[in-house]
mmCIF file of C-alpha atoms and ligand atoms in Angstrom:
data_model
loop_
_atom_site.group_PDB
_atom_site.id
_atom_site.type_symbol
_atom_site.label_atom_id
_atom_site.label_comp_id
_atom_site.label_asym_id
_atom_site.label_seq_id
_atom_site.Cartn_x
_atom_site.Cartn_y
_atom_site.Cartn_z
ATOM 1 C CA MET S 1 17.417 -58.975 -23.261
ATOM 2 C CA ASN S 2 15.522 -61.970 -21.868
ATOM 3 C CA GLU S 3 15.007 -65.314 -23.587
ATOM 4 C CA VAL S 4 11.245 -64.961 -24.028
ATOM 5 C CA MET S 5 11.711 -61.743 -25.894
ATOM 6 C CA LYS S 6 14.320 -63.349 -28.108
ATOM 7 C CA LYS S 7 12.073 -66.270 -29.002
ATOM 8 C CA ASN S 8 8.936 -64.329 -29.829
ATOM 9 C CA GLN S 9 10.326 -61.096 -31.074
ATOM 10 C CA ARG S 10 9.505 -60.106 -34.628
ATOM 11 C CA ILE S 11 11.713 -57.292 -35.797
ATOM 12 C CA TYR S 12 10.660 -55.614 -39.002
ATOM 13 C CA LEU S 13 13.588 -54.312 -41.029
ATOM 14 C CA ASP S 14 11.970 -54.437 -44.449
ATOM 15 C CA TYR S 15 10.542 -50.920 -44.669
ATOM 16 C CA ASN S 16 11.655 -50.575 -48.298
ATOM 17 C CA ALA S 17 9.256 -53.383 -49.221
ATOM 18 C CA THR S 18 6.369 -51.740 -47.406
ATOM 19 C CA THR S 19 5.800 -49.769 -44.236
ATOM 20 C CA PRO S 20 3.271 -50.418 -41.512
ATOM 21 C CA CYS S 21 0.481 -47.846 -41.447
ATOM 22 C CA ASP S 22 1.049 -45.126 -38.914
ATOM 23 C CA PRO S 23 -1.855 -45.351 -36.382
ATOM 24 C CA ARG S 24 -2.441 -41.590 -36.837
ATOM 25 C CA ILE S 25 -3.064 -42.297 -40.508
ATOM 26 C CA VAL S 26 -5.447 -45.203 -39.883
ATOM 27 C CA GLU S 27 -7.448 -43.024 -37.520
ATOM 28 C CA THR S 28 -7.804 -40.312 -40.145
ATOM 29 C CA MET S 29 -8.993 -42.840 -42.722
ATOM 30 C CA LEU S 30 -11.582 -44.692 -40.634
ATOM 31 C CA PRO S 31 -14.629 -42.392 -41.007
ATOM 32 C CA TYR S 32 -14.309 -42.561 -44.790
ATOM 33 C CA PHE S 33 -15.095 -46.280 -44.695
ATOM 34 C CA THR S 34 -18.245 -45.877 -42.606
ATOM 35 C CA THR S 35 -19.956 -42.610 -41.753
ATOM 36 C CA MET S 36 -18.616 -40.706 -44.765
ATOM 37 C CA PRO S 37 -18.969 -43.240 -47.589
ATOM 38 C CA GLY S 38 -19.472 -40.793 -50.460
ATOM 39 C CA ASN S 39 -18.130 -41.042 -53.991
ATOM 40 C CA ALA S 40 -15.958 -37.989 -54.640
ATOM 41 C CA ALA S 41 -17.577 -37.681 -58.075
ATOM 42 C CA SER S 42 -21.160 -37.476 -56.714
ATOM 43 C CA ARG S 43 -22.097 -33.837 -57.033
ATOM 44 C CA SER S 44 -25.709 -33.965 -55.924
ATOM 45 C CA HIS S 45 -25.510 -34.605 -52.179
ATOM 46 C CA PRO S 46 -23.424 -33.907 -49.075
ATOM 47 C CA PHE S 47 -21.900 -37.394 -49.005
ATOM 48 C CA GLY S 48 -20.269 -36.693 -52.341
ATOM 49 C CA TRP S 49 -19.297 -33.166 -51.340
ATOM 50 C CA GLU S 50 -17.527 -34.224 -48.163
ATOM 51 C CA ALA S 51 -15.676 -37.000 -50.033
ATOM 52 C CA ALA S 52 -14.611 -34.503 -52.702
ATOM 53 C CA GLU S 53 -13.451 -32.102 -50.023
ATOM 54 C CA ALA S 54 -11.438 -34.824 -48.291
ATOM 55 C CA VAL S 55 -9.785 -35.744 -51.598
ATOM 56 C CA SER S 56 -9.038 -32.105 -52.315
ATOM 57 C CA ASN S 57 -7.483 -31.687 -48.873
ATOM 58 C CA ALA S 58 -5.315 -34.787 -49.376
ATOM 59 C CA ARG S 59 -4.311 -33.634 -52.853
ATOM 60 C CA ASN S 60 -3.215 -30.391 -51.291
ATOM 61 C CA GLN S 61 -1.152 -32.141 -48.592
ATOM 62 C CA ILE S 62 0.580 -34.307 -51.218
ATOM 63 C CA ALA S 63 1.185 -31.386 -53.568
ATOM 64 C CA ASN S 64 2.696 -29.445 -50.652
ATOM 65 C CA LEU S 65 5.127 -32.222 -49.826
ATOM 66 C CA ILE S 66 6.586 -32.134 -53.341
ATOM 67 C CA GLY S 67 6.106 -28.439 -54.129
ATOM 68 C CA ALA S 68 3.584 -29.029 -56.893
ATOM 69 C CA ASP S 69 0.211 -27.639 -57.896
ATOM 70 C CA GLU S 70 -2.800 -29.707 -56.787
ATOM 71 C CA ARG S 71 -3.839 -30.211 -60.386
ATOM 72 C CA GLU S 72 -0.492 -31.862 -61.047
ATOM 73 C CA ILE S 73 -1.305 -34.800 -58.751
ATOM 74 C CA ILE S 74 -2.927 -37.744 -60.562
ATOM 75 C CA PHE S 75 -4.074 -40.465 -58.177
ATOM 76 C CA THR S 76 -3.217 -44.040 -59.124
ATOM 77 C CA SER S 77 -3.281 -47.444 -57.436
ATOM 78 C CA GLY S 78 0.417 -47.196 -56.585
ATOM 79 C CA ALA S 79 3.856 -46.649 -58.030
ATOM 80 C CA THR S 80 3.676 -49.605 -60.403
ATOM 81 C CA GLU S 81 0.674 -48.006 -62.074
ATOM 82 C CA GLY S 82 2.366 -44.593 -61.970
ATOM 83 C CA ASP S 83 5.439 -46.033 -63.704
ATOM 84 C CA ASN S 84 3.233 -47.691 -66.334
ATOM 85 C CA LEU S 85 1.179 -44.553 -66.901
ATOM 86 C CA ALA S 86 4.227 -42.314 -67.247
ATOM 87 C CA LEU S 87 6.110 -44.585 -69.651
ATOM 88 C CA LYS S 88 3.222 -45.882 -71.767
ATOM 89 C CA GLY S 89 1.351 -42.587 -71.585
ATOM 90 C CA VAL S 90 4.322 -40.571 -72.879
ATOM 91 C CA PHE S 91 5.240 -43.215 -75.455
ATOM 92 C CA GLU S 92 1.757 -43.171 -76.983
ATOM 93 C CA MET S 93 1.258 -39.410 -76.747
ATOM 94 C CA TYR S 94 4.642 -38.408 -78.210
ATOM 95 C CA ARG S 95 4.949 -41.239 -80.715
ATOM 96 C CA ARG S 96 5.118 -38.884 -83.680
ATOM 97 C CA LYS S 97 8.077 -37.081 -82.143
ATOM 98 C CA GLY S 98 10.056 -40.252 -81.540
ATOM 99 C CA ASN S 99 10.220 -43.734 -80.048
ATOM 100 C CA HIS S 100 13.401 -43.584 -77.971
ATOM 101 C CA ILE S 101 13.432 -43.841 -74.172
ATOM 102 C CA ILE S 102 16.509 -43.806 -71.933
ATOM 103 C CA THR S 103 16.472 -45.587 -68.593
ATOM 104 C CA VAL S 104 18.917 -47.327 -66.240
ATOM 105 C CA GLU S 105 19.758 -50.984 -65.566
ATOM 106 C CA THR S 106 19.086 -50.598 -61.837
ATOM 107 C CA GLU S 107 15.490 -49.387 -62.173
ATOM 108 C CA HIS S 108 12.605 -51.128 -60.426
ATOM 109 C CA LYS S 109 10.929 -53.940 -62.371
ATOM 110 C CA ALA S 110 7.838 -51.770 -62.757
ATOM 111 C CA VAL S 111 9.936 -49.562 -65.042
ATOM 112 C CA LEU S 112 12.082 -52.273 -66.665
ATOM 113 C CA ASP S 113 9.176 -54.595 -67.472
ATOM 114 C CA THR S 114 7.190 -51.687 -68.899
ATOM 115 C CA CYS S 115 10.182 -50.823 -71.082
ATOM 116 C CA LEU S 116 10.301 -54.446 -72.306
ATOM 117 C CA TYR S 117 6.633 -54.124 -73.243
ATOM 118 C CA LEU S 118 7.323 -50.866 -75.098
ATOM 119 C CA GLU S 119 10.144 -52.510 -77.036
ATOM 120 C CA LYS S 120 7.569 -54.963 -78.368
ATOM 121 C CA GLN S 121 5.430 -51.980 -79.374
ATOM 122 C CA GLY S 122 8.213 -50.511 -81.496
ATOM 123 C CA GLY S 123 10.007 -48.548 -78.822
ATOM 124 C CA GLU S 124 13.770 -48.230 -78.696
ATOM 125 C CA ILE S 125 15.160 -48.338 -75.181
ATOM 126 C CA THR S 126 18.666 -47.428 -74.037
ATOM 127 C CA TYR S 127 19.662 -48.913 -70.671
ATOM 128 C CA LEU S 128 22.361 -46.827 -69.007
ATOM 129 C CA LYS S 129 24.907 -48.668 -66.901
ATOM 130 C CA VAL S 130 25.923 -47.692 -63.393
ATOM 131 C CA ASN S 131 29.356 -47.738 -61.754
ATOM 132 C CA LYS S 132 30.301 -49.846 -58.733
ATOM 133 C CA ALA S 133 28.825 -47.168 -56.497
ATOM 134 C CA GLY S 134 25.460 -47.539 -58.243
ATOM 135 C CA LEU S 135 25.552 -44.128 -59.925
ATOM 136 C CA ILE S 136 24.985 -43.310 -63.589
ATOM 137 C CA ASN S 137 27.512 -41.400 -65.678
ATOM 138 C CA LEU S 138 26.090 -38.002 -66.666
ATOM 139 C CA GLU S 139 28.125 -37.773 -69.857
ATOM 140 C CA GLU S 140 26.799 -41.160 -70.947
ATOM 141 C CA LEU S 141 23.304 -39.871 -70.370
ATOM 142 C CA ARG S 142 23.944 -36.776 -72.449
ATOM 143 C CA ALA S 143 25.537 -38.809 -75.224
ATOM 144 C CA ALA S 144 22.576 -41.201 -75.325
ATOM 145 C CA ILE S 145 20.032 -38.459 -76.055
ATOM 146 C CA LYS S 146 19.162 -38.153 -79.752
ATOM 147 C CA SER S 147 16.537 -36.524 -81.945
ATOM 148 C CA THR S 148 14.064 -39.368 -81.421
ATOM 149 C CA THR S 149 14.403 -39.373 -77.620
ATOM 150 C CA ILE S 150 11.057 -38.613 -75.991
ATOM 151 C CA LEU S 151 11.726 -39.551 -72.380
ATOM 152 C CA VAL S 152 14.448 -40.129 -69.810
ATOM 153 C CA ALA S 153 13.327 -42.374 -66.924
ATOM 154 C CA ILE S 154 15.644 -42.445 -63.898
ATOM 155 C CA MET S 155 14.694 -43.440 -60.370
ATOM 156 C CA TRP S 156 15.456 -40.981 -57.595
ATOM 157 C CA ALA S 157 16.623 -43.468 -54.948
ATOM 158 C CA ASN S 158 17.172 -47.167 -55.380
ATOM 159 C CA ASN S 159 14.963 -49.540 -53.407
ATOM 160 C CA GLU S 160 17.688 -52.167 -52.886
ATOM 161 C CA THR S 161 20.692 -50.014 -52.051
ATOM 162 C CA GLY S 162 19.257 -46.582 -51.206
ATOM 163 C CA VAL S 163 21.666 -45.009 -53.714
ATOM 164 C CA ILE S 164 20.466 -41.536 -54.747
ATOM 165 C CA GLN S 165 21.014 -40.452 -58.364
ATOM 166 C CA PRO S 166 22.096 -36.839 -59.054
ATOM 167 C CA MET S 167 18.605 -35.715 -60.064
ATOM 168 C CA SER S 168 19.396 -31.975 -60.294
ATOM 169 C CA GLU S 169 22.211 -32.594 -62.768
ATOM 170 C CA ILE S 170 20.056 -35.047 -64.688
ATOM 171 C CA GLY S 171 17.281 -32.438 -64.802
ATOM 172 C CA LYS S 172 19.717 -29.864 -66.178
ATOM 173 C CA ILE S 173 20.866 -32.155 -68.969
ATOM 174 C CA CYS S 174 17.303 -33.070 -69.965
ATOM 175 C CA ASP S 175 16.363 -29.389 -69.963
ATOM 176 C CA GLU S 176 19.327 -28.451 -72.172
ATOM 177 C CA GLU S 177 18.533 -31.286 -74.560
ATOM 178 C CA GLY S 178 14.796 -30.604 -74.507
ATOM 179 C CA VAL S 179 13.572 -34.046 -73.432
ATOM 180 C CA LEU S 180 11.022 -34.988 -70.792
ATOM 181 C CA LEU S 181 12.279 -36.443 -67.519
ATOM 182 C CA PHE S 182 10.388 -39.015 -65.462
ATOM 183 C CA SER S 183 11.511 -40.248 -62.052
ATOM 184 C CA ASP S 184 10.276 -43.184 -59.989
ATOM 185 C CA ALA S 185 10.681 -41.428 -56.651
ATOM 186 C CA THR S 186 8.907 -44.079 -54.593
ATOM 187 C CA GLN S 187 11.780 -44.524 -52.156
ATOM 188 C CA ALA S 188 12.678 -40.849 -51.966
ATOM 189 C CA VAL S 189 9.366 -39.074 -51.353
ATOM 190 C CA GLY S 190 8.791 -38.486 -47.655
ATOM 191 C CA LYS S 191 12.382 -39.403 -46.779
ATOM 192 C CA ILE S 192 14.390 -36.659 -48.476
ATOM 193 C CA PRO S 193 13.220 -33.351 -50.000
ATOM 194 C CA THR S 194 11.765 -34.042 -53.449
ATOM 195 C CA PHE S 195 10.730 -30.953 -55.413
ATOM 196 C CA PRO S 196 10.426 -32.058 -59.042
ATOM 197 C CA LYS S 197 9.506 -28.632 -60.393
ATOM 198 C CA ASN S 198 12.648 -27.018 -58.996
ATOM 199 C CA ILE S 199 14.955 -29.406 -60.812
ATOM 200 C CA GLY S 200 13.207 -30.078 -64.088
ATOM 201 C CA ILE S 201 11.451 -33.376 -63.430
ATOM 202 C CA HIS S 202 8.252 -33.484 -65.483
ATOM 203 C CA LEU S 203 6.739 -36.719 -64.208
ATOM 204 C CA MET S 204 7.236 -38.428 -60.855
ATOM 205 C CA ALA S 205 5.676 -41.595 -59.448
ATOM 206 C CA PHE S 206 5.338 -42.478 -55.776
ATOM 207 C CA THR S 207 3.144 -44.519 -53.449
ATOM 208 C CA ALA S 208 1.501 -44.281 -50.016
ATOM 209 C CA HIS S 209 2.561 -47.662 -48.621
ATOM 210 C CA LYS S 210 6.255 -46.769 -48.626
ATOM 211 C CA MET S 211 5.559 -43.737 -46.427
ATOM 212 C CA TYR S 212 3.326 -45.217 -43.691
ATOM 213 C CA GLY S 213 0.090 -44.877 -45.658
ATOM 214 C CA PRO S 214 -2.147 -47.676 -46.938
ATOM 215 C CA LYS S 215 -1.367 -50.059 -49.787
ATOM 216 C CA GLY S 216 -3.093 -49.616 -53.132
ATOM 217 C CA VAL S 217 -2.908 -45.852 -53.562
ATOM 218 C CA GLY S 218 -0.241 -43.733 -55.189
ATOM 219 C CA ALA S 219 0.232 -40.683 -57.356
ATOM 220 C CA LEU S 220 1.844 -39.532 -60.546
ATOM 221 C CA PHE S 221 3.015 -35.920 -60.622
ATOM 222 C CA VAL S 222 2.471 -34.516 -64.119
ATOM 223 C CA ASN S 223 3.930 -31.089 -64.881
ATOM 224 C CA ARG S 224 1.256 -28.666 -66.156
ATOM 225 C CA ARG S 225 3.159 -25.603 -67.292
ATOM 226 C CA ARG S 226 6.323 -25.046 -69.297
ATOM 227 C CA PRO S 227 6.043 -27.669 -70.516
ATOM 228 C CA ARG S 228 2.495 -28.943 -70.213
ATOM 229 C CA VAL S 229 2.979 -32.702 -70.251
ATOM 230 C CA LYS S 230 0.257 -34.748 -71.874
ATOM 231 C CA LEU S 231 -0.303 -38.437 -71.407
ATOM 232 C CA THR S 232 -2.408 -41.022 -73.165
ATOM 233 C CA ALA S 233 -4.660 -42.513 -70.493
ATOM 234 C CA GLN S 234 -4.139 -46.207 -69.808
ATOM 235 C CA ILE S 235 -7.486 -46.643 -68.032
ATOM 236 C CA ASP S 236 -10.517 -45.099 -69.754
ATOM 237 C CA GLY S 237 -13.972 -44.365 -68.415
ATOM 238 C CA GLY S 238 -15.421 -41.320 -66.730
ATOM 239 C CA GLY S 239 -12.514 -38.955 -67.265
ATOM 240 C CA HIS S 240 -11.429 -38.652 -63.643
ATOM 241 C CA GLU S 241 -8.037 -37.147 -62.781
ATOM 242 C CA GLU S 242 -7.762 -34.696 -65.689
ATOM 243 C CA GLY S 243 -8.758 -37.497 -68.050
ATOM 244 C CA MET S 244 -5.494 -39.294 -67.342
ATOM 245 C CA ARG S 245 -6.795 -41.987 -65.007
ATOM 246 C CA SER S 246 -10.447 -42.922 -64.768
ATOM 247 C CA GLY S 247 -12.075 -44.845 -61.950
ATOM 248 C CA THR S 248 -13.813 -44.038 -58.673
ATOM 249 C CA LEU S 249 -11.278 -42.533 -56.330
ATOM 250 C CA ASN S 250 -10.144 -44.585 -53.336
ATOM 251 C CA VAL S 251 -11.291 -41.934 -50.861
ATOM 252 C CA PRO S 252 -10.124 -43.539 -47.583
ATOM 253 C CA GLY S 253 -6.800 -44.470 -49.191
ATOM 254 C CA ILE S 254 -6.296 -40.988 -50.566
ATOM 255 C CA VAL S 255 -7.148 -39.431 -47.189
ATOM 256 C CA GLY S 256 -4.519 -41.688 -45.609
ATOM 257 C CA PHE S 257 -1.999 -40.814 -48.318
ATOM 258 C CA GLY S 258 -2.583 -37.111 -47.624
ATOM 259 C CA LYS S 259 -2.077 -37.570 -43.902
ATOM 260 C CA ALA S 260 1.077 -39.595 -44.635
ATOM 261 C CA ALA S 261 2.403 -36.696 -46.692
ATOM 262 C CA ALA S 262 1.647 -34.166 -43.955
ATOM 263 C CA ILE S 263 3.351 -36.269 -41.273
ATOM 264 C CA ALA S 264 6.367 -36.938 -43.495
ATOM 265 C CA GLN S 265 6.735 -33.249 -44.211
ATOM 266 C CA ALA S 266 6.623 -32.344 -40.519
ATOM 267 C CA GLU S 267 8.908 -35.120 -39.303
ATOM 268 C CA MET S 268 11.271 -35.796 -42.212
ATOM 269 C CA GLU S 269 14.256 -33.884 -40.907
ATOM 270 C CA ALA S 270 14.342 -35.236 -37.366
ATOM 271 C CA GLU S 271 13.430 -38.728 -38.484
ATOM 272 C CA SER S 272 16.172 -38.953 -41.074
ATOM 273 C CA ILE S 273 18.761 -37.934 -38.463
ATOM 274 C CA ARG S 274 17.450 -40.561 -36.035
ATOM 275 C CA LEU S 275 17.417 -43.305 -38.664
ATOM 276 C CA ASN S 276 20.834 -42.353 -39.950
ATOM 277 C CA LEU S 277 22.279 -42.908 -36.470
ATOM 278 C CA LEU S 278 20.577 -46.289 -36.114
ATOM 279 C CA ARG S 279 21.537 -47.427 -39.610
ATOM 280 C CA ASN S 280 25.147 -46.371 -39.054
ATOM 281 C CA LYS S 281 25.236 -48.217 -35.747
ATOM 282 C CA LEU S 282 24.054 -51.387 -37.481
ATOM 283 C CA GLU S 283 26.310 -50.983 -40.492
ATOM 284 C CA THR S 284 29.431 -50.070 -38.533
ATOM 285 C CA ALA S 285 28.985 -52.949 -36.117
ATOM 286 C CA LEU S 286 28.416 -55.532 -38.843
ATOM 287 C CA SER S 287 31.068 -54.324 -41.241
ATOM 288 C CA THR S 288 33.771 -54.014 -38.598
ATOM 289 C CA GLU S 289 32.949 -56.979 -36.377
ATOM 290 C CA ILE S 290 32.257 -59.498 -39.126
ATOM 291 C CA GLU S 291 35.074 -60.511 -41.445
ATOM 292 C CA GLU S 292 34.594 -59.966 -45.175
ATOM 293 C CA CYS S 293 31.458 -57.893 -44.870
ATOM 294 C CA SER S 294 31.082 -55.262 -47.587
ATOM 295 C CA ILE S 295 28.665 -52.416 -48.189
ATOM 296 C CA ASN S 296 26.867 -52.411 -51.552
ATOM 297 C CA GLY S 297 26.449 -48.957 -53.087
ATOM 298 C CA THR S 298 27.961 -45.592 -52.323
ATOM 299 C CA THR S 299 27.739 -44.450 -48.717
ATOM 300 C CA GLU S 300 27.904 -40.816 -49.814
ATOM 301 C CA HIS S 301 24.736 -40.447 -51.843
ATOM 302 C CA ARG S 302 22.385 -42.749 -50.048
ATOM 303 C CA LEU S 303 19.102 -42.780 -48.140
ATOM 304 C CA SER S 304 19.703 -42.656 -44.420
ATOM 305 C CA GLN S 305 17.738 -45.781 -43.477
ATOM 306 C CA VAL S 306 19.032 -48.503 -45.814
ATOM 307 C CA SER S 307 22.038 -50.774 -45.584
ATOM 308 C CA ASN S 308 22.758 -53.406 -48.233
ATOM 309 C CA LEU S 309 25.535 -55.701 -47.063
ATOM 310 C CA SER S 310 27.276 -58.768 -48.458
ATOM 311 C CA PHE S 311 28.819 -61.421 -46.224
ATOM 312 C CA ARG S 312 31.355 -63.313 -48.297
ATOM 313 C CA HIS S 313 30.735 -67.071 -48.539
ATOM 314 C CA VAL S 314 27.544 -66.812 -46.503
ATOM 315 C CA ASP S 315 24.401 -67.732 -48.394
ATOM 316 C CA SER S 316 21.863 -65.040 -47.514
ATOM 317 C CA GLU S 317 18.923 -67.458 -47.526
ATOM 318 C CA GLY S 318 20.850 -69.636 -45.079
ATOM 319 C CA LEU S 319 21.609 -66.635 -42.897
ATOM 320 C CA LEU S 320 17.918 -65.813 -42.835
ATOM 321 C CA MET S 321 17.186 -69.304 -41.487
ATOM 322 C CA THR S 322 19.445 -68.667 -38.517
ATOM 323 C CA PHE S 323 17.231 -65.704 -37.552
ATOM 324 C CA ASN S 324 14.381 -68.127 -36.664
ATOM 325 C CA GLN S 325 11.924 -65.674 -38.167
ATOM 326 C CA ASN S 326 12.853 -63.095 -35.533
ATOM 327 C CA ILE S 327 14.083 -60.583 -38.072
ATOM 328 C CA ALA S 328 12.433 -59.593 -41.343
ATOM 329 C CA VAL S 329 14.929 -58.450 -43.974
ATOM 330 C CA ALA S 330 15.179 -58.779 -47.746
ATOM 331 C CA THR S 331 17.563 -60.878 -49.789
ATOM 332 C CA GLY S 332 17.819 -59.847 -53.418
ATOM 333 C CA SER S 333 14.759 -57.859 -54.424
ATOM 334 C CA ALA S 334 11.522 -58.492 -52.564
ATOM 335 C CA CYS S 335 9.591 -58.213 -55.803
ATOM 336 C CA THR S 336 11.525 -60.973 -57.524
ATOM 337 C CA SER S 337 12.584 -63.012 -54.534
ATOM 338 C CA ALA S 338 10.750 -66.044 -55.954
ATOM 339 C CA SER S 339 13.691 -66.342 -58.322
ATOM 340 C CA LEU S 340 17.110 -67.405 -57.180
ATOM 341 C CA ASP S 341 18.903 -65.177 -59.647
ATOM 342 C CA PRO S 342 21.181 -62.614 -58.066
ATOM 343 C CA SER S 343 19.649 -59.155 -57.821
ATOM 344 C CA HIS S 344 19.753 -57.285 -61.153
ATOM 345 C CA VAL S 345 20.664 -54.136 -59.226
ATOM 346 C CA LEU S 346 23.775 -55.649 -57.657
ATOM 347 C CA THR S 347 24.715 -57.363 -60.929
ATOM 348 C CA ALA S 348 24.513 -54.014 -62.727
ATOM 349 C CA MET S 349 26.909 -52.621 -60.114
ATOM 350 C CA ASP S 350 29.413 -55.271 -61.166
ATOM 351 C CA ILE S 351 29.105 -57.164 -57.904
ATOM 352 C CA PRO S 352 30.004 -60.821 -58.542
ATOM 353 C CA ASP S 353 27.182 -63.375 -58.317
ATOM 354 C CA ASP S 354 28.482 -65.013 -55.150
ATOM 355 C CA LEU S 355 28.624 -61.703 -53.292
ATOM 356 C CA ALA S 356 25.210 -60.708 -54.643
ATOM 357 C CA LYS S 357 23.789 -63.988 -53.369
ATOM 358 C CA SER S 358 25.267 -63.279 -49.950
ATOM 359 C CA SER S 359 23.608 -59.876 -49.697
ATOM 360 C CA ILE S 360 21.011 -58.688 -47.250
ATOM 361 C CA ARG S 361 19.054 -55.455 -47.355
ATOM 362 C CA PHE S 362 18.282 -53.976 -43.969
ATOM 363 C CA SER S 363 15.756 -51.164 -44.247
ATOM 364 C CA LEU S 364 14.777 -49.275 -41.114
ATOM 365 C CA GLY S 365 11.841 -47.004 -40.454
ATOM 366 C CA ARG S 366 9.649 -44.982 -38.151
ATOM 367 C CA PHE S 367 9.073 -47.734 -35.587
ATOM 368 C CA THR S 368 12.613 -49.135 -35.483
ATOM 369 C CA THR S 369 14.184 -48.948 -32.023
ATOM 370 C CA GLU S 370 17.777 -49.096 -30.839
ATOM 371 C CA GLU S 371 17.019 -52.344 -28.954
ATOM 372 C CA GLU S 372 15.939 -53.908 -32.230
ATOM 373 C CA ILE S 373 19.169 -52.840 -33.893
ATOM 374 C CA ASP S 374 21.239 -54.230 -31.015
ATOM 375 C CA PHE S 375 19.381 -57.535 -31.219
ATOM 376 C CA THR S 376 19.861 -57.658 -34.991
ATOM 377 C CA ILE S 377 23.604 -57.058 -34.699
ATOM 378 C CA GLU S 378 23.922 -60.001 -32.325
ATOM 379 C CA LYS S 379 21.791 -62.274 -34.511
ATOM 380 C CA VAL S 380 23.722 -61.496 -37.684
ATOM 381 C CA LYS S 381 27.080 -61.955 -35.979
ATOM 382 C CA ALA S 382 25.982 -65.297 -34.524
ATOM 383 C CA GLY S 383 24.430 -66.442 -37.805
ATOM 384 C CA THR S 384 27.430 -65.676 -39.989
ATOM 385 C CA ALA S 385 29.767 -67.292 -37.464
ATOM 386 C CA GLN S 386 27.584 -70.405 -37.321
ATOM 387 C CA LEU S 387 27.391 -70.795 -41.099
ATOM 388 C CA ARG S 388 31.064 -70.135 -41.669
ATOM 389 C CA ALA S 389 32.102 -72.608 -38.972
ATOM 390 C CA LEU S 390 30.374 -75.322 -41.008
ATOM 391 C CA SER S 391 31.540 -74.095 -44.398
ATOM 392 C CA PRO S 392 34.370 -75.846 -46.260
ATOM 393 C CA VAL S 393 34.391 -72.969 -48.732
ATOM 394 C CA TRP S 394 35.029 -70.474 -45.958
ATOM 395 C CA GLU S 395 37.787 -72.700 -44.603
ATOM 396 C CA MET S 396 39.433 -72.852 -48.026
ATOM 397 C CA PHE S 397 39.078 -69.099 -48.371
ATOM 398 C CA LYS S 398 40.731 -68.565 -44.991
ATOM 399 C CA GLU S 399 43.576 -70.863 -45.963
ATOM 400 C CA GLY S 400 44.076 -68.810 -49.072
ATOM 401 C CA LEU S 401 43.127 -71.686 -51.366
ATOM 402 C CA ILE S 402 40.426 -69.708 -53.208
HETATM 403 C C1 PLP O 501 7.728 -50.325 -54.075
HETATM 404 C C2 PLP O 501 8.238 -49.725 -55.317
HETATM 405 C C3 PLP O 501 7.455 -49.676 -56.468
HETATM 406 C C4 PLP O 501 6.085 -50.316 -56.537
HETATM 407 O O1 PLP O 501 5.142 -49.572 -55.813
HETATM 408 P P1 PLP O 501 3.661 -50.132 -55.631
HETATM 409 O O2 PLP O 501 2.917 -48.989 -55.030
HETATM 410 O O3 PLP O 501 3.784 -51.289 -54.709
HETATM 411 O O4 PLP O 501 3.143 -50.509 -56.962
HETATM 412 C C5 PLP O 501 7.971 -49.045 -57.570
HETATM 413 N N1 PLP O 501 9.192 -48.489 -57.564
HETATM 414 C C6 PLP O 501 9.972 -48.517 -56.472
HETATM 415 C C7 PLP O 501 11.314 -47.872 -56.515
HETATM 416 C C8 PLP O 501 9.532 -49.141 -55.311
HETATM 417 O O5 PLP O 501 10.320 -49.179 -54.248
#
C-alpha cells in the first residue's frame, strides 16, 4: 500500500449508522424526481397512476423480502417513526386492555425514549435485562407478562453489537401468553432472513438507509389477520397507508426502498458469507495480535458484519484520533455520541465503564474490501501501541499494580 493512498484514504466502516446508496438504487429512483413527478394519491391523470404503480411495485418488493402481504406494509419516514408508531399506536389503541409494555435495556433510543414518553402518559414499562452475551432470558420474559400487558417490544439485532435475540422463541412465548409482539428489525432486515409472520411477530419496523436505500423512508409491518393489529395513527390527514400514517408518499424514496429490498433478497446469502469472512479476519487479527482486546457480545448469535471490540486502557476517542480520519468507525452509539457516557448497551451487558469507553464498533458492508480491512488492522494495531506506550495506566496494569 503506497503512502498517498494511506494519507487520503477514507475507509467507511460505519454501515450500522447508515449505508451508502447502492448506485443501482439511485438509478432506479432518478426518474421519479423529474420525468415522473406524480403524487401517488392523484387518481385523475397518468402522472398519479404511474407514481401509484411504482409505489405498489416497491410495496410488493418489500413485502416479498419479509414474507408479508402488501397491505401489511405501512410506509414511514424511517425506523424511528416506525418505533414511535408501533409503541404509541398500540398503547393508545389497546389502552382499555392494559397499560403494560415489556422491552429490553439494550433497545435503540427510538424505542427507549418512546417508552419514557409513554411512562409519562400513564404507561407501565418493564425493562428486561440482558446477560453478558447481550441476550435476554426467556423465562424472565415469560414471568414479566401479566394481565395488563399489551405489548412486548424486542429488537431483532442490536445496532451496537450485532447480537441477535431468539425471536422465534420470543414469538412462541408471546403467542402462548396472548400478547402482541413488536420488533425493531432495522439491523436485521436485508442481512438475515426476517419473516415476522412465520414466528409470531405482529409489528416490525425497519428503514431503507440501513440497507443501501435512501435516508428518510422506512416501513412498519402491521399484521392484518389472526390477529388484525390496529394502531392509533400518530400523523393525521388524508388517511393514507390504511389510515395509519397520513402524508404524501415519498415516491422516489419508496422506489429506492423497493429496489433495496429486491437486491438484498437476491444477494443476502452470498453477501453475508463474504462479510462474515472479512469481519472474522478483522476480529481475529485484532483480538489475537493486540493484548487485552475483548469482543463485546456473543459471537454465536450475531450479525455477520459487525465487530464491537474493547481495547483495555485505550480511550476509544483517542484511538480514533490516531486514524487521522482515514477510518470511519463508531465509539459508543452513533446516535448519542455527543454524550461521553458509556454506551447503555454495553453497560446493560455488565461491561465496566472503562472497557465500554475503550470500545469501537466496526461495521462492514457491501462496498468493504479486503484491502480496507488489512489497512484497518494495521492502523488499529499501530494506534493502540502508540497510545499504550505513552500511558502510565497501561504501564501500571502491565506491572500488575492495578
Ligand atoms: C438506525 C436505527 C434506527 C433509526 O432508524 P432511522 O430510519 O434513522 O430513524 C432505529 N433502530 C435501530 C436498531 C437502528 O439501527
